[in-house]
Structures are given as structure tokens and as C-alpha cells.
Short mmCIF file of N, CA and C and ligand atoms in Angstrom, two decimals:
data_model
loop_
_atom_site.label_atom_id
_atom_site.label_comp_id
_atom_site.label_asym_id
_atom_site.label_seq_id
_atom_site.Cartn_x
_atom_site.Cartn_y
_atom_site.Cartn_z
N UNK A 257 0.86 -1.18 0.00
CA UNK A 257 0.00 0.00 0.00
C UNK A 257 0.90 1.24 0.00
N UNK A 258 0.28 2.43 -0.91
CA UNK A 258 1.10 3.17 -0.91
C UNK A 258 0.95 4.56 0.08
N UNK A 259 2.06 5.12 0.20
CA UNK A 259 1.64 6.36 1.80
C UNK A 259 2.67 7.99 1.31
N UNK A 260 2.11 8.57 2.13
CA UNK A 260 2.57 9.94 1.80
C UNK A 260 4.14 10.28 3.43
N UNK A 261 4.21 11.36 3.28
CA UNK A 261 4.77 11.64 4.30
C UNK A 261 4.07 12.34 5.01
N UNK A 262 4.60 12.27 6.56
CA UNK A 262 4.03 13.18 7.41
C UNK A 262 3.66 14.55 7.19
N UNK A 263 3.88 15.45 6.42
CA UNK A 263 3.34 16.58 5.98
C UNK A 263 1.52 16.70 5.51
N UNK A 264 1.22 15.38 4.95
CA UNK A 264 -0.05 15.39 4.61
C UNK A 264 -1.02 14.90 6.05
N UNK A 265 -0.80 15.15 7.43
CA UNK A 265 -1.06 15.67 8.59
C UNK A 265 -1.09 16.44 9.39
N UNK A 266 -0.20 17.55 8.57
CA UNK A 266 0.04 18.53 9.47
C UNK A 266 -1.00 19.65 10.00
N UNK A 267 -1.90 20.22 8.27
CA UNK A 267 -2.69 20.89 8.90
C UNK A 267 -4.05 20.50 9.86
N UNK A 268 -4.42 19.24 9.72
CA UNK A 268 -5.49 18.83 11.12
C UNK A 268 -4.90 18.89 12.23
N UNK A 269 -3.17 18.05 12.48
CA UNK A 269 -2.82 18.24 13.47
C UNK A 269 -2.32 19.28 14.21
N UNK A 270 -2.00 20.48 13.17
CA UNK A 270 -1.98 21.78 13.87
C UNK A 270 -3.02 22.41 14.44
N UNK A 271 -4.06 22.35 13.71
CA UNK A 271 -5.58 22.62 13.86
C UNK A 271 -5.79 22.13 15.82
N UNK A 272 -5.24 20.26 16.25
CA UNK A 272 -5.67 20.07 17.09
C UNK A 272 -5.02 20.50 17.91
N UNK A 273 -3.47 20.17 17.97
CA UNK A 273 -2.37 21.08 18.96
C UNK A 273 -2.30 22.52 19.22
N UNK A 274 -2.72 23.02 17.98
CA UNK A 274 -2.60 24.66 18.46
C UNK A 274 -1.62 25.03 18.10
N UNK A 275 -0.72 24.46 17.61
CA UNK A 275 0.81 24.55 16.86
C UNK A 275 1.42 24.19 15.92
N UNK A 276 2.50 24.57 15.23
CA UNK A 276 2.97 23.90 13.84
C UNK A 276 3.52 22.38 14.18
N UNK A 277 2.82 21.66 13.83
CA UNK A 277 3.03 20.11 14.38
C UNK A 277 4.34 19.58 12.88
N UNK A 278 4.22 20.18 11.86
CA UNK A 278 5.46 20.07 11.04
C UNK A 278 6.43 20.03 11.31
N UNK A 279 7.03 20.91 12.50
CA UNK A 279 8.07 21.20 12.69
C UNK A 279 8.26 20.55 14.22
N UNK A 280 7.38 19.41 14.57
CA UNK A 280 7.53 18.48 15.43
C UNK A 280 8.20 17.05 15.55
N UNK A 281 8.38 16.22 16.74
CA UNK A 281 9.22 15.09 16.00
C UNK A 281 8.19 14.00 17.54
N UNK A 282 9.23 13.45 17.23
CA UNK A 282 8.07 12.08 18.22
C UNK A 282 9.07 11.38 18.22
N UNK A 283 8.71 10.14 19.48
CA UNK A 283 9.67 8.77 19.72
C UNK A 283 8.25 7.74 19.70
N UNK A 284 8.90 6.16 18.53
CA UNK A 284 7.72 5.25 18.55
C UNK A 284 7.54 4.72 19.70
N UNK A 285 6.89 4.55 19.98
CA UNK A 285 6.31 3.54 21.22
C UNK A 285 6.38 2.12 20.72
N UNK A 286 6.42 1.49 19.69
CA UNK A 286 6.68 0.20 18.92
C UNK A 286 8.25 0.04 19.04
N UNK A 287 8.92 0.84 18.60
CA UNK A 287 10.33 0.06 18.80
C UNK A 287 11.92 1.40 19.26
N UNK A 288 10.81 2.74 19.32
CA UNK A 288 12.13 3.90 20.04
C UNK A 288 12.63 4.37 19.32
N UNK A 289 12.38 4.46 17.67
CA UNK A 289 12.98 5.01 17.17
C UNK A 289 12.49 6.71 16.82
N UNK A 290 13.60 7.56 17.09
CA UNK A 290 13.07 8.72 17.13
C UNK A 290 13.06 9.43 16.10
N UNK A 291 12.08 10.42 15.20
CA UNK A 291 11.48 10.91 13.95
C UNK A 291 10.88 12.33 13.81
N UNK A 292 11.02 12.77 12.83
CA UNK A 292 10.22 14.16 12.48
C UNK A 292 9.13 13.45 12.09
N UNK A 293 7.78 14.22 12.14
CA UNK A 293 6.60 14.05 11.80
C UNK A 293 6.70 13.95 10.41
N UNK A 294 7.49 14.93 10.03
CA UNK A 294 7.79 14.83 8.60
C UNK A 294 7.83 13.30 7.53
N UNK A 295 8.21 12.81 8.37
CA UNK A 295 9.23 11.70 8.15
C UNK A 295 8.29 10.64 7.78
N UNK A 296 7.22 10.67 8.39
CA UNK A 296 6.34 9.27 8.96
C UNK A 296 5.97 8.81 7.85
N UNK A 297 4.85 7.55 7.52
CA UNK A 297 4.45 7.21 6.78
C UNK A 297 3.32 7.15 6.67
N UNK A 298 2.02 8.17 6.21
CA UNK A 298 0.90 8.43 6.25
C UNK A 298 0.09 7.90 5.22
N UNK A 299 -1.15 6.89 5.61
CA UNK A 299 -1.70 6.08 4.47
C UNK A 299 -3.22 6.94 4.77
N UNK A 300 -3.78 7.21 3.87
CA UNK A 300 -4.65 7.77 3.31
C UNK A 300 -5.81 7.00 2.89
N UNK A 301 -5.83 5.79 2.87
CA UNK A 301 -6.98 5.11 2.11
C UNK A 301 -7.90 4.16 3.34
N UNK A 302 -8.14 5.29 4.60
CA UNK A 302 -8.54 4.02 5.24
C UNK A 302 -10.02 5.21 6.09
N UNK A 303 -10.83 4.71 7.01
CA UNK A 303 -11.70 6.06 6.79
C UNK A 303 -10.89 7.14 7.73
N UNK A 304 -9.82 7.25 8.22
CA UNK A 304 -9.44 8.55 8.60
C UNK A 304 -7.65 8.44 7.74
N UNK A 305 -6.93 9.26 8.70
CA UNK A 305 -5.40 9.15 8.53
C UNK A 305 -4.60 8.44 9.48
N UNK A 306 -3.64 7.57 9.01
CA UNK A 306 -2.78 6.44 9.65
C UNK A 306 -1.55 6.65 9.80
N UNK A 307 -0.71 7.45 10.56
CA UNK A 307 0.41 7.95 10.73
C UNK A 307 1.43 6.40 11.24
N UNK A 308 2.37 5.50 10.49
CA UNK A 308 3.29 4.91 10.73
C UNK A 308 4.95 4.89 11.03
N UNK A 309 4.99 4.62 11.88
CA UNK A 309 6.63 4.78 11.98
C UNK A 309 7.18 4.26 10.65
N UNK A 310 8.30 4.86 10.43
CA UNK A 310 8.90 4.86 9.11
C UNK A 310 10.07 3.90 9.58
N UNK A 311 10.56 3.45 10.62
CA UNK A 311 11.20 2.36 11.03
C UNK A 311 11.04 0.85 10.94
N UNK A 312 9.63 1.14 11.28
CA UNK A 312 9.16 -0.32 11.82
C UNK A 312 7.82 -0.64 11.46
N UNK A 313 7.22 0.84 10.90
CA UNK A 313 5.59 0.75 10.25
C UNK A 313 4.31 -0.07 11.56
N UNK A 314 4.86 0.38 12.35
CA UNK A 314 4.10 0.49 13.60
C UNK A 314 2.79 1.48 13.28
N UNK A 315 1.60 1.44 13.94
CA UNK A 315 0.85 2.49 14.11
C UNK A 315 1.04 3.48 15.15
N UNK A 316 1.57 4.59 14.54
CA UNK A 316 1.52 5.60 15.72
C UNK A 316 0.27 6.49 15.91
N UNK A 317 -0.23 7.32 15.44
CA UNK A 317 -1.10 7.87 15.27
C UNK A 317 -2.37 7.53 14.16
N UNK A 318 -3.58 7.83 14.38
CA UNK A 318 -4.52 7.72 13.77
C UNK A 318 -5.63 8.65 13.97
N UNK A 319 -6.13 9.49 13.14
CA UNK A 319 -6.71 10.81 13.38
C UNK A 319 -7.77 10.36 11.84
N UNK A 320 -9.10 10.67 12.57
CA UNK A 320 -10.32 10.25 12.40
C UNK A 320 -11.71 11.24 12.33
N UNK A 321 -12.03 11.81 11.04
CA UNK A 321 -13.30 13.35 11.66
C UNK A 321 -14.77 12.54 11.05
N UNK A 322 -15.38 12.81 12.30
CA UNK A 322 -16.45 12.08 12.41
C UNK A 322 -17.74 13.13 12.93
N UNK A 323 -18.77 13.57 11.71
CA UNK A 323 -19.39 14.60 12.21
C UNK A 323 -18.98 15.67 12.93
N UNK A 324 -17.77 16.27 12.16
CA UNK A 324 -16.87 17.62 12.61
C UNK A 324 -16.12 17.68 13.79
N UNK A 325 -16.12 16.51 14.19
CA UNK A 325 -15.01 16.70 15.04
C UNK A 325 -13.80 15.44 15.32
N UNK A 326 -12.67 15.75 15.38
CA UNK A 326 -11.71 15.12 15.30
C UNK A 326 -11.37 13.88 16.51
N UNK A 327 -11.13 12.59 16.28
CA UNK A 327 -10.93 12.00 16.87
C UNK A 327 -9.61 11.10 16.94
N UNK A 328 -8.61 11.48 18.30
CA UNK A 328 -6.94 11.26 17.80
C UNK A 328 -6.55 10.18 18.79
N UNK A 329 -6.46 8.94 17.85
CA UNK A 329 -5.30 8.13 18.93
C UNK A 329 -4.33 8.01 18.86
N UNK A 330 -3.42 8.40 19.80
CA UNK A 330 -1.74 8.52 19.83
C UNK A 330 -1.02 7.18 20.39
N UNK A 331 -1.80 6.16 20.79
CA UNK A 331 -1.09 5.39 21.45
C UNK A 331 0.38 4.47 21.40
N UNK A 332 0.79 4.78 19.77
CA UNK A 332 1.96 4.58 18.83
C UNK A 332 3.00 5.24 19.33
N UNK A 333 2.99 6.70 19.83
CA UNK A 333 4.02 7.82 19.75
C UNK A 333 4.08 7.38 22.12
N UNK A 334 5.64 7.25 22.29
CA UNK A 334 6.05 7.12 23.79
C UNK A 334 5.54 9.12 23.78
N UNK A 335 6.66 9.60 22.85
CA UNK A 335 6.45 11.17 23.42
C UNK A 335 6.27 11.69 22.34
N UNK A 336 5.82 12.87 22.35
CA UNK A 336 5.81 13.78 21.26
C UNK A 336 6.23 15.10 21.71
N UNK A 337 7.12 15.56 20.64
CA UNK A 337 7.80 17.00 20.91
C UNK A 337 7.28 18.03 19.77
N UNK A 338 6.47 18.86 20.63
CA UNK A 338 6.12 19.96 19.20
C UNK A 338 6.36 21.47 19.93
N UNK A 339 6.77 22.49 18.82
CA UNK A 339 7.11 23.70 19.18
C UNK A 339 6.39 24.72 20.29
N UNK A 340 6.88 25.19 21.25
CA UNK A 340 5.80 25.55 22.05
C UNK A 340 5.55 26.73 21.77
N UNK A 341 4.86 27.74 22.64
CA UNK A 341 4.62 29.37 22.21
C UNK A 341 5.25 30.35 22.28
N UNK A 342 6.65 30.17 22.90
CA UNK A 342 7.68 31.12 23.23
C UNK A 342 7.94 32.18 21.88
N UNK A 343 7.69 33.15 22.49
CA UNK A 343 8.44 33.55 21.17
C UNK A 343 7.20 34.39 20.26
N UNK A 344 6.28 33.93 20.54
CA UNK A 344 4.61 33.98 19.47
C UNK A 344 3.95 35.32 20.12
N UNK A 345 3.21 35.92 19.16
CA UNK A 345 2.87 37.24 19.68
C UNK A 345 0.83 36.77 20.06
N UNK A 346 0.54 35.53 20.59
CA UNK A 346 -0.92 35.61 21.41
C UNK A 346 -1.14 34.85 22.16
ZN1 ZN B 565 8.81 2.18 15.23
#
């Protein structure tokens, strides 16, 4: 099956974080290997988005909109590191 990169997640997941999640990275919870969001392996053909480690093709994330509102399981990702507000003028 074929997949995109993590970029084709970014704007929902900025939408949910509140932040540029692009310029975020994560550690798998499947096997530790640590990644830019960028990086991941995002499959598209399933009814939401399937974010996979690009290591080990683990499920990390899966983000799901169901009557307008978003539904996110992270249970793939140990941590996630995304940019915080320092710096931001609101
Ligand atoms: Zn992995």
C-alpha cells in the first residue's frame, strides 16, 4: 500500500495542537525510534489518517473526523515534541 509523508497531517494536526506540528518530532512507542513528523508514513486510504513509523511501520497515530469533530489516537508515539509558544505574539 502506498503512503505519503508526514506533511499530509500537518494541517489537522496543527488545527488540534494549536501549533505547527510540522516542525515536530516524536519517539515510537513500537520500537524507540526517534522521527520528524515529517518523516512518517501516512496512508490515506482508510476512513481517517494512519500515521506509521517509518522504522518499523508500527501504528503511531490515527486521526479520524467524524461529524466535525476530530478523533486522535496517539497510542503509537512514547512522546511527542512539538514547538511551544515562546516567542509567538498571542
Ligand atoms: Zn517504530
Amino acid at each position: 500500500m502506498s503512503y505519503v509523508d508526514g506533511n499530509a497531517l500537518s494541517a489537522a494536526l496543527s488545527l488540534a495542537f494549536g501549533t505547527d506540528v510540522a516542525a515536530g518530532d516524536g519517539i515510537c512507542a513500537h520500537c524507540g525510534h526517534h522521527h520528524a513528523f515529517a518523516e512518517a508514513h501516512v496512508y490515506l486510504r482508510n476512513p481517517g489518517m494512519v500515521m506509521r513509523c517509518p522504522n518499523c511501520e508500527g501504528a503511531e497515530l490515527i486521526l479520524v473526523e467524524i461529524e466535525h469533530h476530530l478523533h486522535l489516537t496517539i497510542r503509537g508515539l512514547a512522546t511527542i515534541n512539538l514547538p511551544g509558544r515562546t516567542g509567538q505574539d498571542n
